[in-house]
Every structure is written in C-alpha cells, then in structure tokens.
Coordinates of C-alpha atoms and ligand atoms in Angstrom, one line a residue:
X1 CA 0.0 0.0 0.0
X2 CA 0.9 3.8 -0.6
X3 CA 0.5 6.3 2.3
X4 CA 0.2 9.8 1.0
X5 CA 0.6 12.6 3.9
X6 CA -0.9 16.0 3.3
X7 CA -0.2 18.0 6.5
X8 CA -2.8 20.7 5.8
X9 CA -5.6 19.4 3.6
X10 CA -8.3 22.0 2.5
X11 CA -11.5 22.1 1.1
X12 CA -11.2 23.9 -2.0
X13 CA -13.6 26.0 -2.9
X14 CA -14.2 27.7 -7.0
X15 CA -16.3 30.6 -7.6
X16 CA -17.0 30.7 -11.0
X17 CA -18.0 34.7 -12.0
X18 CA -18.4 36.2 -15.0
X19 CA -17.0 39.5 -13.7
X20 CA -16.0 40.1 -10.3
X21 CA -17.0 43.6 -8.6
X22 CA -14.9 45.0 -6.5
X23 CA -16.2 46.5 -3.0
X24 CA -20.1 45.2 -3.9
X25 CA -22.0 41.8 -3.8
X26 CA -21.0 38.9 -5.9
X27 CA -23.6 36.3 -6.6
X28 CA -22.4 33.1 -7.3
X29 CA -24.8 29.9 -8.4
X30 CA -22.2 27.4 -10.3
X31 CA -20.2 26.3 -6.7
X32 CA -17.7 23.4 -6.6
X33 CA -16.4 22.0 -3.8
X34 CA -13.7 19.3 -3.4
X35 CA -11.1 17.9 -1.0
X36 CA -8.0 19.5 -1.6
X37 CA -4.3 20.2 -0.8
X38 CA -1.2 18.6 -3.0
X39 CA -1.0 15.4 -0.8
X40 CA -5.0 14.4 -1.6
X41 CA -4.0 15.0 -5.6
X42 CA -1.3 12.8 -5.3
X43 CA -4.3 9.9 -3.8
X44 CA -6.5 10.4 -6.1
X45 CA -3.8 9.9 -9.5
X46 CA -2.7 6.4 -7.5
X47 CA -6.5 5.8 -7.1
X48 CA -6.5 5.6 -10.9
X49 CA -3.6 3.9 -11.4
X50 CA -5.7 1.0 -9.6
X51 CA -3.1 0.8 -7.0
X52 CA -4.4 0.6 -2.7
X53 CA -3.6 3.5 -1.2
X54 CA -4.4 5.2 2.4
X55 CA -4.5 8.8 2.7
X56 CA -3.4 11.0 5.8
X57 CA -2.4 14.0 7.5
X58 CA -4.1 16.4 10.1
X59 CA -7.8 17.2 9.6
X60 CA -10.3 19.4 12.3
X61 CA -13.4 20.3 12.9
X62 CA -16.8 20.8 10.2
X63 CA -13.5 21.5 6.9
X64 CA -11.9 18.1 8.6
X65 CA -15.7 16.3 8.2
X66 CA -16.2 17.9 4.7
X67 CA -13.0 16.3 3.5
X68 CA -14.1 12.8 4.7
X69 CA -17.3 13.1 3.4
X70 CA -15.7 13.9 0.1
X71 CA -13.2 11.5 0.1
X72 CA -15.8 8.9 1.1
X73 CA -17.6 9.6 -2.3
X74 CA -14.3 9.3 -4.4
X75 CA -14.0 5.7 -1.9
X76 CA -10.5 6.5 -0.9
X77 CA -9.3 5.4 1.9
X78 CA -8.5 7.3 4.6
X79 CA -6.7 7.6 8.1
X80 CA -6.3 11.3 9.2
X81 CA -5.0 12.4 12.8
X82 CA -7.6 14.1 13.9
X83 CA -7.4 17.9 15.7
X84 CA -9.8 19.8 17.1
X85 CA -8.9 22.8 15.4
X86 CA -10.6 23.7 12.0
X87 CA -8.5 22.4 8.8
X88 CA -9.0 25.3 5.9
X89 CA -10.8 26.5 3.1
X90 CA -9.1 27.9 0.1
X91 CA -10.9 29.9 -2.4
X92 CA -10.2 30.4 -6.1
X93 CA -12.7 32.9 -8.1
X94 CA -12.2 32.0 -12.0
X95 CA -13.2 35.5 -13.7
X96 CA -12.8 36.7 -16.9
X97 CA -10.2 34.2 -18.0
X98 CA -8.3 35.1 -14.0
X99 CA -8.1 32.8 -11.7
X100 CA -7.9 34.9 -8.0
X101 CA -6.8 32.9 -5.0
X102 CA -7.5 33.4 -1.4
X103 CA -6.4 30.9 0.5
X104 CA -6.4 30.6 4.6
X105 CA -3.4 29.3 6.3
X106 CA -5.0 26.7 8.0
X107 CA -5.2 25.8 11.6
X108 CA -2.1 26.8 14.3
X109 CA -1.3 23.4 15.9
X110 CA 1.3 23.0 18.7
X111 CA 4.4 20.4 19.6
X112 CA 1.5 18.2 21.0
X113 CA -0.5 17.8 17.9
X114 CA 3.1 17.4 16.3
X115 CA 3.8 14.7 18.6
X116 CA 0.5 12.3 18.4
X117 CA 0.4 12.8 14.5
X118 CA 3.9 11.4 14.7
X119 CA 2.6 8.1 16.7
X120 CA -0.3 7.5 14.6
X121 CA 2.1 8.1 11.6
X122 CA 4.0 5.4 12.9
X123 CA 1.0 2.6 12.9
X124 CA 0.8 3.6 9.6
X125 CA 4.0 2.8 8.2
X126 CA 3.6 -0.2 9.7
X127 CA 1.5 -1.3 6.6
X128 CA 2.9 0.8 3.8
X129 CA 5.1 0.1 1.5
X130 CA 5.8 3.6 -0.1
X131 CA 5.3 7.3 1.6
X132 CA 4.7 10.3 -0.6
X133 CA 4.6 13.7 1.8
X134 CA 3.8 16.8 -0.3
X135 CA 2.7 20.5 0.2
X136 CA 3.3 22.7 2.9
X137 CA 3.4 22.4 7.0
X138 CA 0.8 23.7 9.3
X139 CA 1.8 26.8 11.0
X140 CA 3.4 26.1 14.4
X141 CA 5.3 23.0 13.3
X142 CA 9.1 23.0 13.0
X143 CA 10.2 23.3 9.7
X144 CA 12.3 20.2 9.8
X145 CA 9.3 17.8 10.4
X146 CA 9.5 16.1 7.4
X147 CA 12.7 15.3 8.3
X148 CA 10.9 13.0 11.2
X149 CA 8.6 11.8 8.8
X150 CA 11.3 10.4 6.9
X151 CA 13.6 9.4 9.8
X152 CA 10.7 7.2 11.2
X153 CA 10.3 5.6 7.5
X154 CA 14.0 5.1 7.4
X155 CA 13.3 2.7 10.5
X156 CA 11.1 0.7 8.1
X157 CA 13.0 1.1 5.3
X158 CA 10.5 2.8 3.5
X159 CA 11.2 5.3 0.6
X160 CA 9.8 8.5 0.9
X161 CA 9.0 10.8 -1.9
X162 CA 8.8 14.2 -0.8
X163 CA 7.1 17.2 -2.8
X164 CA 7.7 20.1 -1.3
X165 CA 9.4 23.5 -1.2
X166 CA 11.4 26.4 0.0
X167 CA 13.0 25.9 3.8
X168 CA 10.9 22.6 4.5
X169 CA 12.6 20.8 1.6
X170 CA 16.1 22.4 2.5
X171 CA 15.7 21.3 6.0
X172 CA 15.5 17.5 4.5
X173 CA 18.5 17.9 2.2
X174 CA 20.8 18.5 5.2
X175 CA 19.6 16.0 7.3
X176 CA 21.2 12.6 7.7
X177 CA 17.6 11.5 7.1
X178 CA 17.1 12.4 3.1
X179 CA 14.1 11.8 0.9
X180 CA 14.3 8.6 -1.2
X181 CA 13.0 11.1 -4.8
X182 CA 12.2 14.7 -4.8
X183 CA 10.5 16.3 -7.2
X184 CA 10.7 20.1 -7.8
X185 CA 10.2 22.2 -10.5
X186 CA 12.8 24.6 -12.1
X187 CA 11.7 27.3 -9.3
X188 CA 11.7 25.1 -6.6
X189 CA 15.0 23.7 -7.2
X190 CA 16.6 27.0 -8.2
X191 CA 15.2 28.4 -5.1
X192 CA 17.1 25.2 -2.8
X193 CA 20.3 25.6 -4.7
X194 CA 20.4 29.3 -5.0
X195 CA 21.4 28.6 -8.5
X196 CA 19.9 30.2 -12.1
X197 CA 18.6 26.9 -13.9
X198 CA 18.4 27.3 -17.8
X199 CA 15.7 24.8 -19.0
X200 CA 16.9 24.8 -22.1
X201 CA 20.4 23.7 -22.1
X202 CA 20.9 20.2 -20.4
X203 CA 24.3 21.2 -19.4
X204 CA 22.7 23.7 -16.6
X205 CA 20.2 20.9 -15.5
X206 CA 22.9 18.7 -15.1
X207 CA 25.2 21.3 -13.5
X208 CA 22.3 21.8 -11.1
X209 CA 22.0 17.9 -9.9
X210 CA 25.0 17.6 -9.1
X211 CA 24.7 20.5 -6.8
X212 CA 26.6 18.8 -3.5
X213 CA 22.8 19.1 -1.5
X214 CA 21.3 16.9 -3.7
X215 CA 24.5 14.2 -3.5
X216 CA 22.5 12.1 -1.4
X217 CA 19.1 11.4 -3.0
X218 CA 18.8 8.9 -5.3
X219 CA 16.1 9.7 -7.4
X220 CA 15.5 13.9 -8.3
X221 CA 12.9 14.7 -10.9
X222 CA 13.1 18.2 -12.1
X223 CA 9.3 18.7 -13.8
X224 CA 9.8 21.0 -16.8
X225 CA 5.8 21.9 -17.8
X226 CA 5.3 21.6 -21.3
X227 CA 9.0 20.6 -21.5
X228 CA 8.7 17.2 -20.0
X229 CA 11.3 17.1 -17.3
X230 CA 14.8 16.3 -16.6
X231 CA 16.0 13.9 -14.0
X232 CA 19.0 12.4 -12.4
X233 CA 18.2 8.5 -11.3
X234 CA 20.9 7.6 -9.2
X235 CA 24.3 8.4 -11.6
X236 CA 22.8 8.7 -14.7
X237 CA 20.6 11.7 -15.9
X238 CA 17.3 11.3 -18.6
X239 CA 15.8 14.3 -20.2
X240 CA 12.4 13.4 -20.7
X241 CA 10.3 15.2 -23.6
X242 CA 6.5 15.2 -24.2
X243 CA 4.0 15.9 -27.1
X244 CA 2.1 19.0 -27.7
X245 CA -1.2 18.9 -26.0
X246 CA -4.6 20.5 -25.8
X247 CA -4.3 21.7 -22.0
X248 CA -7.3 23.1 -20.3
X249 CA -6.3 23.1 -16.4
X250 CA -2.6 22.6 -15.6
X251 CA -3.2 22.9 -11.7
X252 CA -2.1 19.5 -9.9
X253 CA 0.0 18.6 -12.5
X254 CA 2.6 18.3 -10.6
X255 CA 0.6 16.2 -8.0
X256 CA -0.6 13.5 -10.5
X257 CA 3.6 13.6 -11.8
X258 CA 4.7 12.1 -8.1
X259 CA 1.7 9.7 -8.3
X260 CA 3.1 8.2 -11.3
X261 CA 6.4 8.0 -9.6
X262 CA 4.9 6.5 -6.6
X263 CA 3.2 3.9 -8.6
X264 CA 5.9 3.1 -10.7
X265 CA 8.2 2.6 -7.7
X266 CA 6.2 0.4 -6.1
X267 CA 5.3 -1.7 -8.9
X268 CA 9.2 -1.8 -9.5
X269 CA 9.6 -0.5 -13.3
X270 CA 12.3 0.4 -15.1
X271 CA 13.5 4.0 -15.0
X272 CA 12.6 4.7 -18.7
X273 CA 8.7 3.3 -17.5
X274 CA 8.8 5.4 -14.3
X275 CA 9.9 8.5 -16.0
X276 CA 7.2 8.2 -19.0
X277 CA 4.3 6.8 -16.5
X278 CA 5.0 9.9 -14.5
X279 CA 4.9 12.6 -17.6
X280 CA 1.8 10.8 -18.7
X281 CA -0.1 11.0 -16.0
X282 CA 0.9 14.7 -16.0
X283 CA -0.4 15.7 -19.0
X284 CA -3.6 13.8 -18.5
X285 CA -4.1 16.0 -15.7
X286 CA -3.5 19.0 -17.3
X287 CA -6.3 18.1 -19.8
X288 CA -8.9 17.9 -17.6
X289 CA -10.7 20.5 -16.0
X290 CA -10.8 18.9 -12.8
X291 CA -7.5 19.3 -10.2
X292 CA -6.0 15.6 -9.5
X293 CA -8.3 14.4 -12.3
X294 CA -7.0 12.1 -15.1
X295 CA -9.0 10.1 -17.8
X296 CA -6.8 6.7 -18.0
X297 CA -8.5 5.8 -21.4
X298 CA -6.2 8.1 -22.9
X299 CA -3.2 6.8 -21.3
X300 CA -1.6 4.4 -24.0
X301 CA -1.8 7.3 -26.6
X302 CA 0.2 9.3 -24.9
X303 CA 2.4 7.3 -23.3
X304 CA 3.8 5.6 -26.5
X305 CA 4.4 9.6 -27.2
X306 CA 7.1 10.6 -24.3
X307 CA 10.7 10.0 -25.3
X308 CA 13.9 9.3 -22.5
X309 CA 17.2 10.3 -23.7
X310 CA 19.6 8.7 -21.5
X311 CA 22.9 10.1 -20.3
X312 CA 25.3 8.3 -19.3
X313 CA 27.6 8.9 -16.6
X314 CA 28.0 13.0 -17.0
X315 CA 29.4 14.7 -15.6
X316 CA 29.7 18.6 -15.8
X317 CA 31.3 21.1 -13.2
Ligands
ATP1 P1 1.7 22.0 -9.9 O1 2.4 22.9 -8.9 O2 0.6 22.8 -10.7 O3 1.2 20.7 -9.4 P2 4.4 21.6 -11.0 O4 5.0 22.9 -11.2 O5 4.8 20.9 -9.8 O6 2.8 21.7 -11.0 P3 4.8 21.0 -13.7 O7 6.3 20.8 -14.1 O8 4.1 22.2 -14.2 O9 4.7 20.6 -12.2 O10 4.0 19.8 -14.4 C1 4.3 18.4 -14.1 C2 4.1 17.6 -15.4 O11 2.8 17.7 -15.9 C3 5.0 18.0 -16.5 O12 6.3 17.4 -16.4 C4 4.2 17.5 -17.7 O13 4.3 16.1 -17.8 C5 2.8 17.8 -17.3 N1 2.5 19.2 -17.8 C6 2.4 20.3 -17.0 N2 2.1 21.4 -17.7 C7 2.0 21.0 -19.0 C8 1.8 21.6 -20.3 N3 1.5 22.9 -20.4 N4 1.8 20.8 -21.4 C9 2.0 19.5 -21.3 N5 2.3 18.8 -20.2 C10 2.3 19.5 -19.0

C-alpha cells in the first residue's frame, strides 16, 4: 500500500464569475467544492492507477468532516489524525479568463498535535510500503518535520517521496535522514540551490543535480511543464520530452507527476517506465478541467508519445 501525507488538507472552494465587482456583492450559483491540498491529488492519480492506497495528515473540525465526506464519495481510503482545530478552506474565483486565490493558512497546531500525528504516523507505516509527503506544513510545526517523517520511515525502510518547497525541503537535504526522490520544478529547485537553472540547455540541469545538497538522493525529478522534465536516477541523468497537448487546467500537475512515480516505484519499473508513467499522467491531468483528475482511457496514446534520452555517466562542473 501507498501512504500519501498531506499535513494541511483544504477544502477547495471555486467561484465561477463572470465578472468580479470590487467592494459590492457577488452572486455566485455554479459552486464546486472538493477535498484538496497537494498530498490528496497525489491519492487520487494512484486511485486511478488502480493501486491501494491510504491517505493521511491532520484534519479538524466541520473542513476536517467535509473532507471525509468527500473523500468517502471518491471511496478512498483514509486515516487522518484528527485535531480539534478547523482544517481550511481555500478559495479560487475564476473571472474573466483570472483565476484569483485566497487561501487561509490553516489551523495553528502546537508540539502536542506534532507529537500524536507522529505516533499515529507510525501505525501507519507499519503497513505501507511507499510514503509520498507533499505540500506545505501547518503553521506552528518545525520546519524540519518532514525530516521525522522520513527518519521514522528510514526505521522501516520505507522510501519517501517528498514534494515540497522552500525551507521545509532544505531542511530534509541537510539531514542525515534524506528523501528517497524529490520532485521540484525549475523554481523550486533554483530556489534550494540558489542557482539560475536554464531549461533549455541540459548542461545547466545537469550542473544543477550535481549540486553537493542533492548528493544524497537517489532519485530527483526536475518537472519541466510543457518541456517534460529532466531527471537524475541515481548516476545517470534522462531528459524526458512530451508531445504537444490540448491543456485546459494545468493545476495539480505536478501532483498527479509524483503519483506516477509512486506507482511506478512500487510496482518496481524500469527507469525509462517510471519516467514516461510519470509525464503521462501529468499531462492527462492537465487536460482535464478537474484538479488531480486524469482520464486513463487516454493513457496508452500518450504514453507511447514521451521520449527518454539517457545520459550516461556525465558529468559537468
Ligand atoms: P503544480 O504545482 O501545478 O502541481 P508543478 O509545477 O509541480 O505543477 P509541472 O512541471 O508544471 O509541475 O508539471 C508536471 C508535469 O505535468 C510535466 O512534467 C508534464 O508532464 C505535465 N504538464 C504540466 N504542464 C504541461 C503543459 N503545459 N503541457 C504539457 N504537459 C504539461
């Protein structure tokens, strides 16, 4: 089984407007609502990949019950600590072609809720076979708790795969205890190795793997958008190219991308089938109008249309 962790779920919330009025009432009919947050994404593309997996994280209060509810209806499985503060609500209004965000920062939780997620994180890994952590922390944890995450795993031996950012994703790089595949994109990355990344010449993406924080970590997928991606799987680096595609809702993307890595890990395919499982299921999100949404009827068409270019053994400094 695949435990995904999402440490500060949401339920997100889209208010479709023809034109939004500033400083008067908006009327909205056309509401969606839907269990959110990176780490429920990444669920729902192993969902569909037919593969068990067992969601969890930190929920509260009437958002926490929502997300059940939802999840219950998409018949995922789930396993949340539960806290008795609210979990959040994040807002997007889609007007005239914009898409404007306001999003809450989610409950503040304290070293206690830290430290009881942490033991029912443990009777979970007691069953899983693969972790994926992604997103953000709540507010009030230490910025180096994925770093326990992964040192508890570690006593498994359980990979993790971590998607995340900025000083959480540093703090994991340093440790002893490192993620088992990361995937950022261009930003993230640059922003971890306080280094310009061109996307365009493999000799910078290269230059940037073998950055001396990223030593350690055996599999690093750098996603690329509409470029594909570039990766470095233990020595060796793949730049991974993908077709031209109709793309209606990019969001997620990158969600449904670690899901296809998760799955391919733990159904133990080759590189070149991990690589192109993972682009594919990227783009089929991105042509969907749904977040963490993929149509797996399409699937065989474009796989059979990524391309891996493998090299070997380089080296540039
Ligand atoms: P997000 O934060 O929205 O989840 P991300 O920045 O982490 O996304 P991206 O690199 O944008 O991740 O996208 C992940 C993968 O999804 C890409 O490697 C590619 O396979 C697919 N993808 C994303 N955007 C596009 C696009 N415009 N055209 C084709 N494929 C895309």
């Amino acid at each position: 089984m695949i435990l995904t962790i999402t440490m500060n779920p949401s339920v997100d919330i889209s208010y479709p407007l023809n034109k939004l009025i500033i400083n008067d009432i908006n009327r909205v009919s056309n509401v969606k609502k839907t269990a959110g947050g990176k780490g429920l994404n990444v669920t729902r593309g192993i969902k569909f990949s037919n593969i068990s997996v067992l969601a969890s994280g930190i929920i509260g209060g009437t958002t926490g019950n929502y997300i059940q509810k939802q999840l219950d209806e998409d018949n995922i499985d789930y396993d949340f600590y539960i806290t008795k503060q609210e979990s959040r609500n994040c807002i997007a209004i889609l007007h005239e072609g914009n898409q404007t965000e306001i999003l809450e920062s989610g409950p503040v939780l304290d070293s206690q809720d830290a430290n009881l997620f942490l033991k029912h994180y443990q009777t979970l890994l007691e069953k899983a076979d693969l972790v994926t952590i992604s997103g953000s922390l709540p507010q009030g944890f230490p910025i180096d708790f994925y770093v326990s995450l992964i040192e508890q795993a570690d006593r498994y031996q359980t990979p993790v795969l971590l998607d995340s950012s900025g000083k959480m994703l540093h703090a994991t790089l340093i440790s002893e205890h490192k993620p088992y595949l990361i995937k950022p994109n261009k930003e993230e990355l640059k922003q971890v190795i306080q280094m310009d990344i061109d996307d365009s010449d493999n000799s910078s993406l290269i230059k940037a793997l073998n950055h001396p924080l990223l030593n350690d970590i055996p599999f690093i997928i750098i996603s690329l958008g509409k470029k594909g991606a570039f990766a470095r799987c233990h020595d060796q680096f793949y730049q991974v190219t993908i077709p031209k595609i109709n793309v209606v809702n990019p969001v997620g993307s990158g969600d449904v991308t670690l899901a296809g890595l998760a799955v391919s890990l733990h159904e133990g395919e080759s590189i070149d089938g991990m690589l192109k499982r993972a682009m594919t299921m990227g783009m089929l999100n991105t042509m969907e109008s749904q977040t963490g949404f993929v149509n797996m009827s399409n699937y065989d068409q474009y796989y059979q249309q990524v391309k891996v270019k493998k090299y070997i053994n380089h080296k540039v400094n």
